Short mmCIF file of C-alpha atoms in Angstrom, two decimals:
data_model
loop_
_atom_site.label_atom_id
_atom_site.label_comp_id
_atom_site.label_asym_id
_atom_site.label_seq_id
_atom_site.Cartn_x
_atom_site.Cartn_y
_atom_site.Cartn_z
CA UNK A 1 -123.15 105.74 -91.44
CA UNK A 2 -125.24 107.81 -89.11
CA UNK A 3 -126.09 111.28 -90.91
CA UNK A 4 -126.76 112.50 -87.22
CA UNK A 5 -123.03 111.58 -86.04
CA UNK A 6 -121.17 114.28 -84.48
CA UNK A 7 -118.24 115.75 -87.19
CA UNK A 8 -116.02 114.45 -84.37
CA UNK A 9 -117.40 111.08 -84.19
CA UNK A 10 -117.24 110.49 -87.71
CA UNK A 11 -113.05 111.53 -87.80
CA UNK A 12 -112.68 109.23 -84.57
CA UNK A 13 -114.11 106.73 -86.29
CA UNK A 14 -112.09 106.98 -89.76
CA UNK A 15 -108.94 107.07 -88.36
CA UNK A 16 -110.04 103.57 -86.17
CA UNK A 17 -110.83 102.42 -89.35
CA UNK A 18 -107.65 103.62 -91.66
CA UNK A 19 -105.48 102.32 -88.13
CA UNK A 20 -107.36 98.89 -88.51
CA UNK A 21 -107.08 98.49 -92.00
CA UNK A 22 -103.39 99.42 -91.79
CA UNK A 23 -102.50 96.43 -89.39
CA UNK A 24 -104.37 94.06 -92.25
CA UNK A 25 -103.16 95.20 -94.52
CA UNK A 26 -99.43 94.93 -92.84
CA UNK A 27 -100.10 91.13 -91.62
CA UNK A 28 -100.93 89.96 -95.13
CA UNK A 29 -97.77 91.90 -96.54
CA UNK A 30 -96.32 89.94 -99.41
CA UNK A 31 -99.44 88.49 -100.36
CA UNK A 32 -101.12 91.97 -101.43
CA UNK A 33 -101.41 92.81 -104.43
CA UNK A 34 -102.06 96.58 -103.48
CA UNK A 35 -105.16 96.83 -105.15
CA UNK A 36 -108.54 96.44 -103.68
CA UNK A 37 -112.89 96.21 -104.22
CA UNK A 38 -114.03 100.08 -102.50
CA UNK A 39 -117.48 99.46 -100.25
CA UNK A 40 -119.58 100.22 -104.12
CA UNK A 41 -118.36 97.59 -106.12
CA UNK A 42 -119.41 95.22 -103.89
CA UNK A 43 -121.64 92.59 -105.72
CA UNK A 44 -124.87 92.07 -105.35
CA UNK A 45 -124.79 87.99 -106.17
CA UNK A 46 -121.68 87.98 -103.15
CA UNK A 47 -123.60 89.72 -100.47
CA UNK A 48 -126.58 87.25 -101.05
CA UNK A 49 -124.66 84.26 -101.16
CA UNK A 50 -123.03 85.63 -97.77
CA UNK A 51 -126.55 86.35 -96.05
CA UNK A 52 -127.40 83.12 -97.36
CA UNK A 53 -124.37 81.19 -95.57
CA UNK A 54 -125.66 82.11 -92.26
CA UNK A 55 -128.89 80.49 -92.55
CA UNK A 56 -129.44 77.18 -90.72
CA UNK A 57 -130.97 75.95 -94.13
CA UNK A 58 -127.65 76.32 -96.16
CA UNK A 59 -126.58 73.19 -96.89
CA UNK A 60 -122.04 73.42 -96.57
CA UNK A 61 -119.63 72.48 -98.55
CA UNK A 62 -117.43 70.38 -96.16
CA UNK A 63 -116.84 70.46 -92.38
CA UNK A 64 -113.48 70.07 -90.08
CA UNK A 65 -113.96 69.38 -86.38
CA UNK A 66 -112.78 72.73 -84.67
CA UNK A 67 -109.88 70.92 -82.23
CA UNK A 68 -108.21 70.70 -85.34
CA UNK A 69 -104.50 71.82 -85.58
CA UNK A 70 -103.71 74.99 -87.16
CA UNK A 71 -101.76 73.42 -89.89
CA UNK A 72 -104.59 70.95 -90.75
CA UNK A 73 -106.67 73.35 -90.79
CA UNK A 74 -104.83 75.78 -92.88
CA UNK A 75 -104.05 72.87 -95.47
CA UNK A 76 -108.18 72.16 -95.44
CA UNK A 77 -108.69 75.77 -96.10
CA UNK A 78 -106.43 76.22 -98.71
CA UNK A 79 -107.89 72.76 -100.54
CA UNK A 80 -111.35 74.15 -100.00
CA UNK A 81 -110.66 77.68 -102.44
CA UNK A 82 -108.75 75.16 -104.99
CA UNK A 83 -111.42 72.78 -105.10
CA UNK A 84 -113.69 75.70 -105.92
CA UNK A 85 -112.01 77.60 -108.59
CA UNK A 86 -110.73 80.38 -106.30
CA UNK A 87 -106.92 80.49 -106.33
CA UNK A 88 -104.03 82.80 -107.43
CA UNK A 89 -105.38 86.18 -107.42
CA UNK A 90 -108.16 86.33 -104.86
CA UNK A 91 -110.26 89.14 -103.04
CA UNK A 92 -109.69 88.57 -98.97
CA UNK A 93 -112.51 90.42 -97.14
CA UNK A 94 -111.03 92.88 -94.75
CA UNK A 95 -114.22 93.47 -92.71
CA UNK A 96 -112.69 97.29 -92.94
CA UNK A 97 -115.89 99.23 -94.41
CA UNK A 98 -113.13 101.94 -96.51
CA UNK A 99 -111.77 98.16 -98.21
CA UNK A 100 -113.96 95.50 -97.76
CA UNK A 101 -111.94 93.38 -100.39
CA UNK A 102 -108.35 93.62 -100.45
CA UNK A 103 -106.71 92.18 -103.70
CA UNK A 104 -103.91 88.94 -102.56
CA UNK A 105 -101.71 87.11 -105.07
CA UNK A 106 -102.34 83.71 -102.94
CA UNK A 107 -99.14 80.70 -103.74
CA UNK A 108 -100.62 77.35 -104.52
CA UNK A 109 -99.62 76.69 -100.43
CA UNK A 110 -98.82 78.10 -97.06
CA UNK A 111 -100.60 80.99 -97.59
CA UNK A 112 -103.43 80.32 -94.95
CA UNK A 113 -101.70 80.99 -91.86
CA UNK A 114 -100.84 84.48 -93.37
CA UNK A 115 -104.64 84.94 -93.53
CA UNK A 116 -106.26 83.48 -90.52
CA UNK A 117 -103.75 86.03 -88.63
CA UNK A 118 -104.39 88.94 -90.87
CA UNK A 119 -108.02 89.19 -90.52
CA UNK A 120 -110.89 88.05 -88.18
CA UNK A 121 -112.94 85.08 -88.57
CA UNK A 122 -115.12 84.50 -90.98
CA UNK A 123 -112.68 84.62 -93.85
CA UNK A 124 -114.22 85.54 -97.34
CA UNK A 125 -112.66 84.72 -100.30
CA UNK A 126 -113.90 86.23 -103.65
CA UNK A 127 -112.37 84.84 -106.83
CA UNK A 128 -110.39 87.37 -108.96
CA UNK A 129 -112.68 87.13 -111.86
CA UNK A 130 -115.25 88.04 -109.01
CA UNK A 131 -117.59 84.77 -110.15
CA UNK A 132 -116.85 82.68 -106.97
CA UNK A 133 -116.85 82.79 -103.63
CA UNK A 134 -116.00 80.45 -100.54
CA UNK A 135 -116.65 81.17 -96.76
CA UNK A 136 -114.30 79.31 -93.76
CA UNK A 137 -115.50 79.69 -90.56
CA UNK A 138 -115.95 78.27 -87.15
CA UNK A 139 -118.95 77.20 -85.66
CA UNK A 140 -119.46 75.67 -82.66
CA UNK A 141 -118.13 72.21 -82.99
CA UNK A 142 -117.05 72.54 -86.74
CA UNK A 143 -114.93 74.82 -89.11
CA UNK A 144 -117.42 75.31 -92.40
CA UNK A 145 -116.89 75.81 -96.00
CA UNK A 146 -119.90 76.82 -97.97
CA UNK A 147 -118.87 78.14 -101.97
CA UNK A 148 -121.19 79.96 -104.14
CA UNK A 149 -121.01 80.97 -107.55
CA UNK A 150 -122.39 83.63 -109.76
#
């Protein structure tokens, strides 16, 4: 936040925020839980292993060619978090600084779809017990998986 924002700025800006967070929340619907992570308990270990997906070094998980169908790709997606532990009750990051983390109760299938139109690319997924993590995204000829673990 910039301390030398105008008092104006700053309301403009939280109500962008509260309106963008409100049509998230809304998309996912069923599949929130209600609760969420607030911008301080964000971990440590998660934002590393995030900074760390973007490198070039990084080695990835698995990769999907990006002319993929949506249903393919939603059914790779949802195999990636269940091949690495994350399933069930899962933190979905927002990218909404007031709730970076919102809390979904995820079925074993079909819940991808829900996601990928809930909340802008890359989709984070933090485990429950907040000890795993797996990134989907699209790069230029490939969607991406990369999991890390605390």
């Amino acid at each position: 936040m910039n301390p030398r924002q105008s008092p104006a700025r700053r309301r403009l800006r939280d109500r962008r925020e509260q309106a963008a967070l409100a049509a998230v929340e809304s998309k996912l619907g069923e599949l929130r839980t209600g609760r969420a992570l607030s911008p301080d308990e964000e971990l440590a270990w998660a934002r590393a292993a995030i900074e760390r997906a973007w490198s070039v070094r990084t080695e990835l998980d698995t990769l999907l060619p990006a002319d993929t169908p949506p249903d393919a790709l939603d059914a790779w997606a949802e195999a990636c978090l269940a091949e690495h532990g994350v399933s069930r009750d899962v933190h979905v990051a927002s990218h909404v600084r007031p709730r970076p983390w919102l809390e979904c109760r995820l079925p074993a299938t079909g819940w991808a779809e829900r996601v990928r139109g809930a909340v802008e690319e890359p989709w984070l997924f933090l485990s429950g017990s907040l000890d795993r993590l797996v990134i989907v995204t699209q790069a230029e000829y490939y969607f991406e998986c990369y999991a890390a673990a605390a």
